[in-house]
Tab-separated table of C-alpha atoms (C1' of nucleotides) in Angstrom:
chain	number	residue	atom	x	y	z
F	29	MET	CA	1.475	13.873	27.614
F	30	ALA	CA	0.861	10.477	29.007
F	31	LEU	CA	-1.248	7.930	27.492
F	32	THR	CA	-3.557	10.964	26.224
F	33	ILE	CA	-4.038	10.565	22.486
F	34	LYS	CA	-4.805	13.642	20.400
F	35	VAL	CA	-7.025	12.688	17.520
F	36	ASN	CA	-8.795	15.430	16.272
F	37	GLU	CA	-7.068	18.734	15.094
F	38	GLU	CA	-4.901	20.126	17.571
F	39	THR	CA	-3.381	23.924	16.656
F	40	PHE	CA	0.480	24.616	16.723
F	41	THR	CA	1.919	27.704	16.570
F	42	PRO	CA	4.034	28.468	13.593
F	43	ARG	CA	6.853	28.120	16.212
F	44	GLN	CA	5.594	24.644	16.794
F	45	GLN	CA	5.285	23.642	13.570
F	46	ALA	CA	8.766	24.829	12.657
F	47	VAL	CA	10.103	22.679	15.871
F	48	LEU	CA	7.742	19.924	14.378
F	49	THR	CA	9.187	20.364	10.697
F	50	ALA	CA	12.867	20.096	12.159
F	51	ALA	CA	11.751	16.741	13.747
F	52	LEU	CA	9.977	14.883	11.140
F	53	ASP	CA	13.438	16.301	8.687
F	54	LEU	CA	15.260	14.489	11.475
F	55	LEU	CA	13.204	11.567	11.794
F	56	VAL	CA	13.412	11.317	7.266
F	57	GLU	CA	17.351	12.206	7.251
F	58	ASN	CA	18.028	9.500	9.802
F	59	GLY	CA	15.704	7.243	11.066
F	60	ASP	CA	15.943	7.140	14.626
F	61	GLY	CA	18.511	10.183	14.942
F	62	LEU	CA	15.327	12.096	16.751
F	63	THR	CA	17.042	12.983	20.057
F	64	MET	CA	15.694	16.117	21.919
F	65	THR	CA	19.207	17.946	21.474
F	66	ALA	CA	19.379	17.400	17.737
F	67	VAL	CA	15.702	18.851	17.523
F	68	ALA	CA	16.390	21.661	19.839
F	69	ARG	CA	19.548	22.701	17.788
F	70	ARG	CA	17.711	22.093	14.152
F	71	ALA	CA	14.657	24.209	15.414
F	72	SER	CA	16.949	26.975	17.493
F	73	CYS	CA	15.029	26.275	20.148
F	74	SER	CA	15.845	25.016	24.183
F	75	LYS	CA	15.154	21.641	25.318
F	76	GLU	CA	13.435	23.216	27.868
F	77	THR	CA	11.127	24.589	25.608
F	78	LEU	CA	10.578	21.239	24.004
F	79	TYR	CA	9.383	19.600	27.039
F	80	LYS	CA	7.762	22.845	27.943
F	81	TRP	CA	5.214	21.953	24.660
F	82	PHE	CA	5.631	18.432	24.213
F	83	GLY	CA	6.059	16.905	27.672
F	84	ASP	CA	8.382	14.587	26.625
F	85	ARG	CA	10.095	12.550	23.623
F	86	ASP	CA	7.013	11.053	23.348
F	87	GLY	CA	4.776	13.691	23.175
F	88	LEU	CA	7.254	14.931	20.440
F	89	LEU	CA	7.264	12.291	18.755
F	90	THR	CA	3.599	11.912	18.519
F	91	ALA	CA	2.864	15.678	17.839
F	92	THR	CA	5.175	15.132	14.580
F	93	VAL	CA	3.275	12.195	13.760
F	94	GLN	CA	0.140	13.322	14.427
F	95	TRP	CA	0.602	16.555	12.593
F	96	GLN	CA	2.646	15.148	10.034
F	97	ALA	CA	0.156	12.562	9.192
F	98	ALA	CA	-3.095	14.511	9.290
F	99	LYS	CA	-1.153	17.164	6.583
F	100	VAL	CA	-1.386	13.886	3.978
F	101	ARG	CA	-4.796	15.002	3.078
F	102	MET	CA	-6.316	13.167	-0.269
F	103	PRO	CA	-7.994	15.266	-2.958
F	104	GLN	CA	-11.612	15.025	-2.274
F	105	VAL	CA	-13.115	12.636	-5.448
F	106	ASP	CA	-16.347	14.361	-7.081
F	107	ARG	CA	-19.033	12.139	-6.361
F	108	SER	CA	-21.949	13.695	-8.539
F	109	GLY	CA	-23.158	12.228	-11.674
F	110	LEU	CA	-21.916	8.863	-11.230
F	111	ASN	CA	-21.757	6.834	-14.193
F	112	ALA	CA	-19.333	4.017	-15.321
F	113	LYS	CA	-16.490	6.199	-16.538
F	114	THR	CA	-16.794	8.371	-13.881
F	115	LEU	CA	-16.505	5.871	-10.999
F	116	ARG	CA	-13.732	4.142	-12.966
F	117	ALA	CA	-12.077	7.230	-12.779
F	118	SER	CA	-12.424	8.406	-8.906
F	119	ILE	CA	-11.207	4.557	-8.068
F	120	GLU	CA	-8.552	5.070	-10.216
F	121	GLN	CA	-7.733	8.430	-8.304
F	122	PHE	CA	-7.886	6.453	-5.256
F	123	ALA	CA	-5.457	4.109	-6.660
F	124	ARG	CA	-3.175	6.569	-7.358
F	125	ASP	CA	-3.352	8.536	-4.589
F	126	LEU	CA	-2.745	5.375	-2.415
F	127	LEU	CA	0.166	4.406	-4.154
F	128	THR	CA	1.600	8.026	-4.078
F	129	VAL	CA	1.550	8.333	-0.524
F	130	ILE	CA	2.902	5.045	0.485
F	131	THR	CA	5.754	5.310	-1.461
F	132	GLY	CA	6.557	8.474	-0.604
F	133	GLU	CA	9.743	9.325	2.028
F	134	VAL	CA	7.496	10.955	4.454
F	135	SER	CA	4.604	7.947	5.098
F	136	ILE	CA	7.475	5.688	4.818
F	137	THR	CA	9.372	7.119	7.604
F	138	LEU	CA	5.817	7.676	9.792
F	139	ASN	CA	5.446	3.754	9.085
F	140	ARG	CA	8.513	2.980	10.269
F	141	THR	CA	8.433	4.870	12.915
F	142	ALA	CA	5.345	3.892	14.061
F	143	VAL	CA	6.265	0.126	13.824
F	144	THR	CA	9.105	0.449	15.570
F	145	HIS	CA	7.111	2.247	17.904
F	146	ALA	CA	4.341	-0.755	18.281
F	147	ALA	CA	7.060	-3.144	18.900
F	148	GLN	CA	7.278	-1.253	22.540
F	149	GLU	CA	3.586	-2.022	23.750
F	150	LYS	CA	3.031	1.269	22.589
F	151	ASP	CA	0.301	1.230	19.828
F	152	SER	CA	-0.680	5.044	19.399
F	153	LEU	CA	1.533	5.751	16.606
F	154	GLY	CA	0.554	2.893	14.923
F	155	MET	CA	-3.126	4.082	15.563
F	156	ILE	CA	-2.537	7.135	14.448
F	157	VAL	CA	-0.735	6.340	11.353
F	158	LEU	CA	-3.456	4.090	10.062
F	159	GLU	CA	-6.290	6.381	11.003
F	160	ASN	CA	-4.528	8.908	8.706
F	161	GLY	CA	-3.114	6.544	5.923
F	162	PRO	CA	-5.618	3.471	4.873
F	163	LEU	CA	-8.475	4.090	7.076
F	164	ALA	CA	-8.445	7.830	5.638
F	165	ILE	CA	-8.920	6.222	1.888
F	166	ARG	CA	-11.418	3.750	3.432
F	167	ARG	CA	-13.626	6.232	5.056
F	168	ARG	CA	-14.212	8.359	1.315
F	169	LEU	CA	-13.514	4.916	-0.776
F	170	LYS	CA	-16.463	3.067	0.692
F	171	PRO	CA	-19.281	5.555	0.253
F	172	ILE	CA	-18.067	5.331	-3.632
F	173	LEU	CA	-18.003	2.050	-3.894
F	174	GLU	CA	-21.617	1.605	-1.777
F	175	ALA	CA	-22.829	4.503	-4.599
F	176	GLY	CA	-21.637	2.121	-7.542
F	177	ARG	CA	-22.951	-0.673	-6.254
F	178	ASP	CA	-26.501	1.427	-6.042
F	179	ALA	CA	-25.982	2.463	-9.608
F	180	ARG	CA	-25.636	-1.153	-10.542
F	181	LEU	CA	-22.218	-0.669	-11.556
F	182	LEU	CA	-20.268	-2.952	-8.795
F	183	ARG	CA	-21.132	-5.809	-7.232
F	184	PHE	CA	-20.169	-7.035	-3.927
F	185	THR	CA	-21.549	-8.070	-0.131
F	186	SER	CA	-19.324	-6.716	1.795
F	187	SER	CA	-17.965	-3.269	1.248
F	188	GLU	CA	-15.544	-3.582	3.591
F	189	ASP	CA	-13.846	-6.917	1.789
F	190	ALA	CA	-14.029	-4.840	-1.326
F	191	TYR	CA	-12.017	-1.848	-0.196
F	192	ARG	CA	-9.528	-4.347	1.564
F	193	THR	CA	-9.374	-6.300	-1.625
F	194	PHE	CA	-8.916	-2.973	-3.682
F	195	PHE	CA	-6.190	-2.283	-1.173
F	196	GLY	CA	-4.115	-5.916	-1.627
F	197	LEU	CA	-4.570	-5.067	-5.386
F	198	VAL	CA	-2.848	-1.570	-5.085
F	199	VAL	CA	-0.211	-1.994	-2.662
F	200	ARG	CA	0.544	-5.769	-3.052
F	201	ASP	CA	3.911	-6.235	-1.678
F	202	VAL	CA	5.127	-3.038	-2.074
F	203	GLN	CA	4.800	-1.176	1.128
F	204	ILE	CA	6.479	-3.939	3.009
F	205	ARG	CA	9.186	-4.106	0.727
F	206	LEU	CA	9.875	-0.370	0.943
F	207	LEU	CA	9.557	-0.661	4.698
F	208	LEU	CA	12.530	-3.335	4.781
F	209	GLY	CA	14.501	-1.115	2.641
F	210	ASP	CA	14.472	-3.184	-0.549
F	211	LYS	CA	17.147	-1.953	-2.245
F	212	ALA	CA	15.370	-3.172	-5.599
F	213	LEU	CA	12.569	-0.566	-5.051
F	214	THR	CA	14.386	2.705	-5.363
F	215	GLN	CA	11.345	5.226	-5.282
F	216	SER	CA	12.050	6.571	-8.777
F	217	ASN	CA	11.588	3.297	-9.934
F	218	VAL	CA	8.158	2.746	-7.977
F	219	ALA	CA	6.768	6.235	-9.201
F	220	ASP	CA	7.681	5.608	-12.883
F	221	ASN	CA	5.219	2.439	-12.716
F	222	ILE	CA	2.552	4.042	-10.667
F	223	GLU	CA	0.653	4.895	-13.174
F	224	ALA	CA	0.791	1.797	-15.474
F	225	ASP	CA	0.160	-0.055	-11.623
F	226	VAL	CA	-3.098	2.134	-11.248
F	227	LYS	CA	-4.374	1.062	-14.294
F	228	ALA	CA	-3.576	-2.815	-13.772
F	229	ALA	CA	-5.199	-2.805	-10.325
F	230	THR	CA	-8.313	-0.610	-11.041
F	231	ASP	CA	-8.764	-3.124	-14.345
F	232	GLN	CA	-8.197	-6.151	-11.759
F	233	PHE	CA	-10.780	-4.235	-9.313
F	234	PHE	CA	-13.466	-4.552	-12.215
F	235	ALA	CA	-12.742	-7.625	-12.864
F	236	LEU	CA	-13.721	-9.278	-9.418
F	237	TYR	CA	-16.423	-6.401	-8.597
F	238	GLY	CA	-17.436	-4.868	-11.419
F	239	ALA	CA	-21.262	-5.488	-12.392
F	240	LYS	CA	-20.262	-8.045	-15.491
F	241	ALA	CA	-18.125	-9.891	-13.878
F	242	THR	CA	-18.765	-13.200	-12.900
F	243	HIS	CA	-18.325	-12.656	-9.234
F	244	ALA	CA	-17.091	-15.697	-7.085
K	24	MET	CA	31.069	-9.454	12.210
K	25	ALA	CA	30.260	-6.034	10.587
K	26	LEU	CA	29.260	-5.862	7.079
K	27	THR	CA	29.107	-9.795	5.738
K	28	ILE	CA	25.966	-11.232	5.426
K	29	LYS	CA	25.363	-14.956	5.811
K	30	VAL	CA	23.024	-15.840	3.401
K	31	ASN	CA	23.123	-19.516	3.785
K	32	GLU	CA	22.499	-21.939	6.243
K	33	GLU	CA	25.186	-21.307	9.103
K	34	THR	CA	25.913	-24.135	11.555
K	35	PHE	CA	25.368	-23.136	15.453
K	36	THR	CA	25.982	-25.337	18.130
K	37	PRO	CA	23.254	-26.307	20.480
K	38	ARG	CA	24.328	-24.069	23.027
K	39	GLN	CA	24.316	-21.412	20.555
K	40	GLN	CA	20.801	-21.982	19.300
K	41	ALA	CA	19.755	-21.915	22.757
K	42	VAL	CA	21.550	-17.939	23.256
K	43	LEU	CA	19.221	-17.619	19.806
K	44	THR	CA	16.463	-19.087	21.498
K	45	ALA	CA	16.905	-16.548	24.759
K	46	ALA	CA	17.336	-13.428	21.837
K	47	LEU	CA	14.212	-14.015	19.811
K	48	ASP	CA	12.090	-14.882	23.317
K	49	LEU	CA	13.160	-11.506	24.452
K	50	LEU	CA	12.366	-9.866	21.346
K	51	VAL	CA	8.948	-11.579	21.266
K	52	GLU	CA	8.457	-10.301	24.708
K	53	ASN	CA	9.282	-7.179	24.340
K	54	GLY	CA	10.330	-5.633	21.352
K	55	ASP	CA	13.558	-3.345	22.023
K	56	GLY	CA	14.343	-5.583	25.217
K	57	LEU	CA	17.203	-7.393	23.457
K	58	THR	CA	19.995	-5.760	25.424
K	59	MET	CA	23.023	-7.739	25.762
K	60	THR	CA	22.523	-8.313	29.294
K	61	ALA	CA	19.221	-9.193	29.227
K	62	VAL	CA	20.410	-11.971	26.535
K	63	ALA	CA	23.323	-12.724	28.446
K	64	ARG	CA	20.958	-13.744	31.828
K	65	ARG	CA	18.222	-14.982	29.867
K	66	ALA	CA	20.832	-18.037	28.413
K	67	SER	CA	22.785	-17.926	31.421
K	68	CYS	CA	25.925	-17.356	29.798
K	69	SER	CA	28.439	-14.297	29.914
K	70	LYS	CA	28.387	-11.174	28.139
K	71	GLU	CA	31.675	-11.657	26.849
K	72	THR	CA	30.802	-15.107	25.207
K	73	LEU	CA	27.970	-13.321	23.341
K	74	TYR	CA	30.625	-11.039	21.860
K	75	LYS	CA	33.008	-13.778	20.993
K	76	TRP	CA	30.672	-15.591	19.332
K	77	PHE	CA	28.550	-13.001	17.645
K	78	GLY	CA	31.078	-9.739	17.360
K	79	ASP	CA	28.664	-6.940	18.257
K	80	ARG	CA	24.993	-6.391	19.282
K	81	ASP	CA	24.163	-6.474	15.720
K	82	GLY	CA	25.713	-9.733	14.644
K	83	LEU	CA	23.418	-11.417	17.619
K	84	LEU	CA	20.613	-9.475	16.033
K	85	THR	CA	21.415	-10.781	12.550
K	86	ALA	CA	22.296	-13.972	13.791
K	87	THR	CA	18.815	-14.497	15.563
K	88	VAL	CA	16.900	-12.910	12.282
K	89	GLN	CA	18.646	-15.108	9.826
K	90	TRP	CA	18.336	-18.276	12.082
K	91	GLN	CA	14.998	-17.891	12.817
K	92	ALA	CA	13.669	-16.844	9.114
K	93	ALA	CA	15.386	-20.059	7.761
K	94	LYS	CA	13.547	-22.024	10.213
K	95	VAL	CA	9.995	-20.997	8.591
K	96	ARG	CA	10.484	-23.467	5.729
K	97	MET	CA	6.557	-24.471	4.292
K	98	PRO	CA	5.960	-27.294	3.683
K	99	GLN	CA	6.920	-28.419	-0.159
K	100	VAL	CA	3.768	-28.828	-2.659
K	101	ASP	CA	3.765	-31.913	-4.885
K	102	ARG	CA	3.623	-30.488	-8.532
K	103	SER	CA	3.301	-33.986	-9.864
K	104	GLY	CA	-0.007	-34.663	-11.782
K	105	LEU	CA	-1.198	-31.153	-12.158
K	106	ASN	CA	-4.309	-30.784	-13.190
K	107	ALA	CA	-7.061	-27.959	-12.226
K	108	LYS	CA	-7.994	-29.216	-8.879
K	109	THR	CA	-4.272	-30.037	-7.776
K	110	LEU	CA	-3.108	-26.551	-8.856
K	111	ARG	CA	-5.624	-25.124	-6.777
K	112	ALA	CA	-5.369	-27.090	-3.982
K	113	SER	CA	-1.512	-25.603	-4.068
K	114	ILE	CA	-2.107	-22.576	-4.499
K	115	GLU	CA	-4.710	-22.742	-1.588
K	116	GLN	CA	-1.981	-23.770	0.256
K	117	PHE	CA	0.268	-21.556	-0.592
K	118	ALA	CA	-2.257	-19.057	0.729
K	119	ARG	CA	-2.470	-20.405	3.811
K	120	ASP	CA	1.402	-20.722	4.282
K	121	LEU	CA	1.452	-17.500	3.636
K	122	LEU	CA	-1.313	-15.789	5.934
K	123	THR	CA	-0.355	-18.105	8.784
K	124	VAL	CA	3.347	-17.341	8.846
K	125	ILE	CA	2.604	-13.374	8.161
K	126	THR	CA	0.381	-13.419	10.921
K	127	GLY	CA	2.464	-15.558	13.460
K	128	GLU	CA	4.176	-13.771	16.824
K	129	VAL	CA	7.459	-14.330	15.427
K	130	SER	CA	7.129	-13.315	11.901
K	131	ILE	CA	5.495	-10.054	13.459
K	132	THR	CA	8.512	-9.431	15.486
K	133	LEU	CA	11.013	-10.368	13.095
K	134	ASN	CA	9.148	-8.029	10.694
K	135	ARG	CA	9.232	-5.463	13.109
K	136	THR	CA	13.047	-5.700	13.949
K	137	ALA	CA	13.587	-5.638	10.391
K	138	VAL	CA	11.685	-2.169	9.748
K	139	THR	CA	13.302	-0.882	12.841
K	140	HIS	CA	16.499	-1.706	11.458
K	141	ALA	CA	15.986	-0.545	8.368
K	142	ALA	CA	15.047	2.973	9.375
K	143	GLN	CA	18.687	3.157	10.723
K	144	GLU	CA	20.454	3.404	7.009
K	145	LYS	CA	21.061	-0.386	7.847
K	146	ASP	CA	19.014	-2.767	5.485
K	147	SER	CA	20.614	-6.538	5.853
K	148	LEU	CA	17.884	-7.294	8.352
K	149	GLY	CA	15.596	-6.522	5.826
K	150	MET	CA	16.525	-8.881	3.039
K	151	ILE	CA	17.289	-11.023	5.243
K	152	VAL	CA	13.114	-11.151	6.069
K	153	LEU	CA	12.271	-10.515	2.718
K	154	GLU	CA	14.417	-13.313	1.356
K	155	ASN	CA	13.010	-15.919	3.738
K	156	GLY	CA	9.331	-14.775	3.548
K	157	PRO	CA	7.781	-13.557	0.714
K	158	LEU	CA	10.594	-13.785	-1.685
K	159	ALA	CA	10.883	-17.993	-0.583
K	160	ILE	CA	6.812	-18.400	-0.974
K	161	ARG	CA	7.822	-16.848	-4.522
K	162	ARG	CA	10.568	-18.879	-5.240
K	163	ARG	CA	8.318	-21.543	-5.001
K	164	LEU	CA	5.236	-20.170	-6.092
K	165	LYS	CA	5.924	-19.166	-9.569
K	166	PRO	CA	7.234	-22.563	-10.991
K	167	ILE	CA	3.732	-23.760	-10.086
K	168	LEU	CA	2.001	-20.546	-11.906
K	169	GLU	CA	4.103	-21.305	-14.913
K	170	ALA	CA	3.258	-25.176	-14.918
K	171	GLY	CA	-0.570	-23.691	-14.633
K	172	ARG	CA	0.117	-21.870	-17.552
K	173	ASP	CA	1.479	-24.559	-19.358
K	174	ALA	CA	-0.804	-26.535	-18.784
K	175	ARG	CA	-3.864	-24.275	-19.770
K	176	LEU	CA	-5.106	-23.993	-16.620
K	177	LEU	CA	-3.735	-20.196	-15.745
K	178	ARG	CA	-3.599	-17.172	-18.322
K	179	PHE	CA	-0.827	-14.593	-17.372
K	180	THR	CA	1.889	-12.780	-19.454
K	181	SER	CA	4.051	-11.973	-16.597
K	182	SER	CA	4.529	-14.523	-13.455
K	183	GLU	CA	6.084	-11.886	-11.559
K	184	ASP	CA	2.871	-9.705	-11.790
K	185	ALA	CA	0.918	-12.801	-11.200
K	186	TYR	CA	2.398	-13.761	-8.071
K	187	ARG	CA	2.321	-10.043	-6.401
K	188	THR	CA	-1.365	-9.650	-7.235
K	189	PHE	CA	-1.462	-13.289	-5.629
K	190	PHE	CA	0.289	-11.810	-2.724
K	191	GLY	CA	-2.226	-8.591	-2.764
K	192	LEU	CA	-4.929	-10.761	-2.799
K	193	VAL	CA	-3.650	-12.827	0.210
K	194	VAL	CA	-2.149	-10.418	2.390
K	195	ARG	CA	-4.056	-7.422	1.988
K	196	ASP	CA	-3.696	-5.233	4.866
K	197	VAL	CA	-3.181	-7.560	7.605
K	198	GLN	CA	0.411	-7.227	7.458
K	199	ILE	CA	0.855	-3.860	7.831
K	200	ARG	CA	-1.808	-3.749	10.318
K	201	LEU	CA	-0.438	-6.199	12.189
K	202	LEU	CA	2.909	-4.374	12.378
K	203	LEU	CA	1.303	-1.173	13.631
K	204	GLY	CA	-0.344	-2.826	16.610
K	205	ASP	CA	-4.278	-2.537	15.159
K	206	LYS	CA	-5.790	-3.673	18.303
K	207	ALA	CA	-9.023	-4.298	15.824
K	208	LEU	CA	-6.487	-7.179	14.808
K	209	THR	CA	-6.228	-9.745	17.423
K	210	GLN	CA	-4.506	-12.637	16.307
K	211	SER	CA	-6.889	-14.837	17.254
K	212	ASN	CA	-9.418	-13.029	15.144
K	213	VAL	CA	-7.067	-13.161	11.935
K	214	ALA	CA	-6.292	-16.773	13.019
K	215	ASP	CA	-10.199	-17.752	12.790
K	216	ASN	CA	-10.612	-16.328	9.333
K	217	ILE	CA	-7.774	-17.447	7.828
K	218	GLU	CA	-9.694	-20.393	5.947
K	219	ALA	CA	-11.911	-18.064	4.872
K	220	ASP	CA	-9.787	-15.557	3.491
K	221	VAL	CA	-7.734	-17.998	2.005
K	222	LYS	CA	-10.802	-19.282	0.040
K	223	ALA	CA	-11.926	-15.786	-1.040
K	224	ALA	CA	-8.278	-14.881	-2.214
K	225	THR	CA	-7.634	-18.159	-4.090
K	226	ASP	CA	-11.481	-17.680	-6.143
K	227	GLN	CA	-10.222	-14.310	-6.727
K	228	PHE	CA	-7.070	-14.886	-7.895
K	229	PHE	CA	-8.491	-17.914	-10.312
K	230	ALA	CA	-11.104	-15.046	-11.524
K	231	LEU	CA	-8.131	-13.146	-12.589
K	232	TYR	CA	-5.824	-15.376	-14.079
K	233	GLY	CA	-7.816	-18.822	-14.554
K	234	ALA	CA	-7.960	-20.060	-17.773
K	235	LYS	CA	-11.508	-19.143	-18.262
K	236	ALA	CA	-11.037	-15.759	-17.056
K	237	THR	CA	-11.688	-12.596	-19.336
K	238	HIS	CA	-8.197	-11.116	-18.451
K	239	ALA	CA	-8.059	-7.543	-18.681
L	23	DT	C1'	13.044	52.979	32.416
L	24	DC	C1'	11.645	49.213	34.699
L	25	DT	C1'	9.671	44.459	35.074
L	26	DC	C1'	7.608	40.420	34.061
L	27	DT	C1'	7.193	36.787	31.008
L	28	DG	C1'	8.905	33.746	27.018
L	29	DG	C1'	12.191	31.520	25.422
L	30	DC	C1'	17.737	30.763	24.108
L	31	DG	C1'	21.500	28.558	25.147
L	32	DT	C1'	24.554	25.643	28.019
L	33	DA	C1'	25.675	23.308	31.753
L	34	DC	C1'	24.547	19.417	34.251
L	35	DC	C1'	22.537	15.103	36.247
L	36	DG	C1'	21.281	10.226	36.385
L	37	DT	C1'	20.964	5.800	34.018
L	38	DA	C1'	20.822	2.531	30.604
L	39	DC	C1'	23.327	0.071	27.785
L	40	DG	C1'	27.154	-1.248	24.516
L	41	DG	C1'	31.608	-3.154	25.113
L	42	DT	C1'	35.535	-5.045	27.772
L	43	DA	C1'	38.447	-7.346	31.796
L	44	DC	C1'	39.181	-10.764	34.995
L	45	DG	C1'	38.935	-14.067	38.414
L	46	DG	C1'	36.806	-18.479	39.033
L	47	DT	C1'	35.191	-22.894	37.295
L	48	DT	C1'	34.460	-27.022	35.082
L	49	DC	C1'	36.279	-30.448	31.562
L	50	DG	C1'	38.703	-32.382	28.534
L	51	DA	C1'	43.026	-33.932	26.518
L	52	DT	C1'	48.118	-35.455	27.960
A	28	DA	C1'	47.535	-35.027	38.585
A	29	DT	C1'	48.212	-31.108	35.595
A	30	DC	C1'	47.469	-27.649	32.034
A	31	DG	C1'	44.940	-25.109	29.157
A	32	DA	C1'	40.843	-23.593	26.724
A	33	DA	C1'	35.961	-22.484	26.931
A	34	DC	C1'	32.862	-20.079	29.579
A	35	DC	C1'	30.063	-17.900	33.553
A	36	DG	C1'	29.420	-14.346	36.561
A	37	DT	C1'	30.418	-9.849	37.896
A	38	DA	C1'	32.342	-5.702	38.166
A	39	DC	C1'	33.774	-1.762	35.574
A	40	DC	C1'	34.343	2.076	32.073
A	41	DG	C1'	32.568	5.249	28.730
A	42	DT	C1'	28.904	7.348	26.083
A	43	DA	C1'	25.130	8.802	24.693
A	44	DC	C1'	20.771	10.696	25.710
A	45	DG	C1'	16.580	11.734	28.349
A	46	DG	C1'	15.217	14.885	31.514
A	47	DT	C1'	16.111	19.160	34.749
A	48	DA	C1'	18.119	23.815	36.092
A	49	DC	C1'	19.894	28.355	35.638
A	50	DG	C1'	21.859	32.584	33.612
A	51	DC	C1'	21.005	35.689	30.052
A	52	DC	C1'	18.364	37.958	26.839
A	53	DA	C1'	14.568	40.310	23.772
A	54	DG	C1'	10.528	42.387	23.704
A	55	DA	C1'	5.582	43.938	25.488
A	56	DG	C1'	3.498	46.875	28.682
A	57	DA	C1'	3.330	50.222	32.482
DNA sequence: TCTCTGGCGTACCGTACGGTACGGTTCGAT
DNA sequence: ATCGAACCGTACCGTACGGTACGCCAGAGA
């Protein structure tokens, strides 16, 4: 396994996926509870098989994160017939997807795992999570933003900056507080406010980047 | 040690502070390298002393995080003679402080440690970091915001929301990317852009909450 | 039916690390 | 000078866990 980062789709047999599911469940249930023995017992397989399939503990961890992160595919947004209304709906949808994903238990677990991993000179998991989380949204949002600009509905010079501002307006301090285990932010609490937050963030984004905004 | 959370100042002897410094250095150098043996060796003290002073590994970790986090005291901002210019300067200063702290190596380490800790049903470190980081800024920024509102320089209904938007505009995706070890964000790279980012964020904040803004 | 392969379960090994014990040393108080 | 407290250094113990070895079984193919 070692240093090879498998960025692209990798097909796992159903049995292997069952193992990965077990591994993720253990991660979610109890952060660092991912011991090889625990995974083997949970998945009713032998440790030897784990090592054969995934190389070592890090390989199993990487495969799990990779596999799960890639599963977080957000719905495509219709880009045809762009007008003020559909653009706003698209952006609102992105905000909703982003918030929903980020506040999910699986996402929190994956991010925590990756952060922990990054604290030990290893950055592969961080890149995977980043790549499949924020960057995935960015890749799909940017064309929309640029289409909006071309249609004179938005105004900005750098779509990168526009995206990052969007991210900030939507996520605010929610993600870091969830990662730090802030009890004041139970997930249900957050979930109940998602719609309002999404609307507020979208309003603010258009206030800053809408065609009629007096852009600073 | 156990469950007691020491929220307030706790005086450590110089010798103890030397130990905590050693512990922090180890954390920064190599995330999880905080073994009791390593700390003892680095600080030239005996493990027995560590256990006597801090109870157990978690106590040492907590004391270290607590002590360091409390050291991140940002300069007070002058609140007298509030006008458009001084308000803007204050807010810009908050943005600068926030970005500077968050992108610092110590802060990244403390946050990573706390996140890792939170991944194991323990949330005390998370609360400590939260309390001394974002919340500390919030406590000091809110009065300024409210003073600005009273002076008709700002417009908002909830100072809490205003603060969180400020946080989002300033931090954006920088913190999570640093925590995840994104190589594309070397710290020098970030540091060089702090001034521009601070200015942009402040502009955006005033665009949204300034008295003349058409607030959504 | 024989055999071979893949995989389960378990036992096992080595190591790293949390935590404890203890002898020796320094230093201040009496 | 003596005593005792604090503390250093080191050796030690127990356990948890990563990783390996091996015996066994089931099922596919000849």
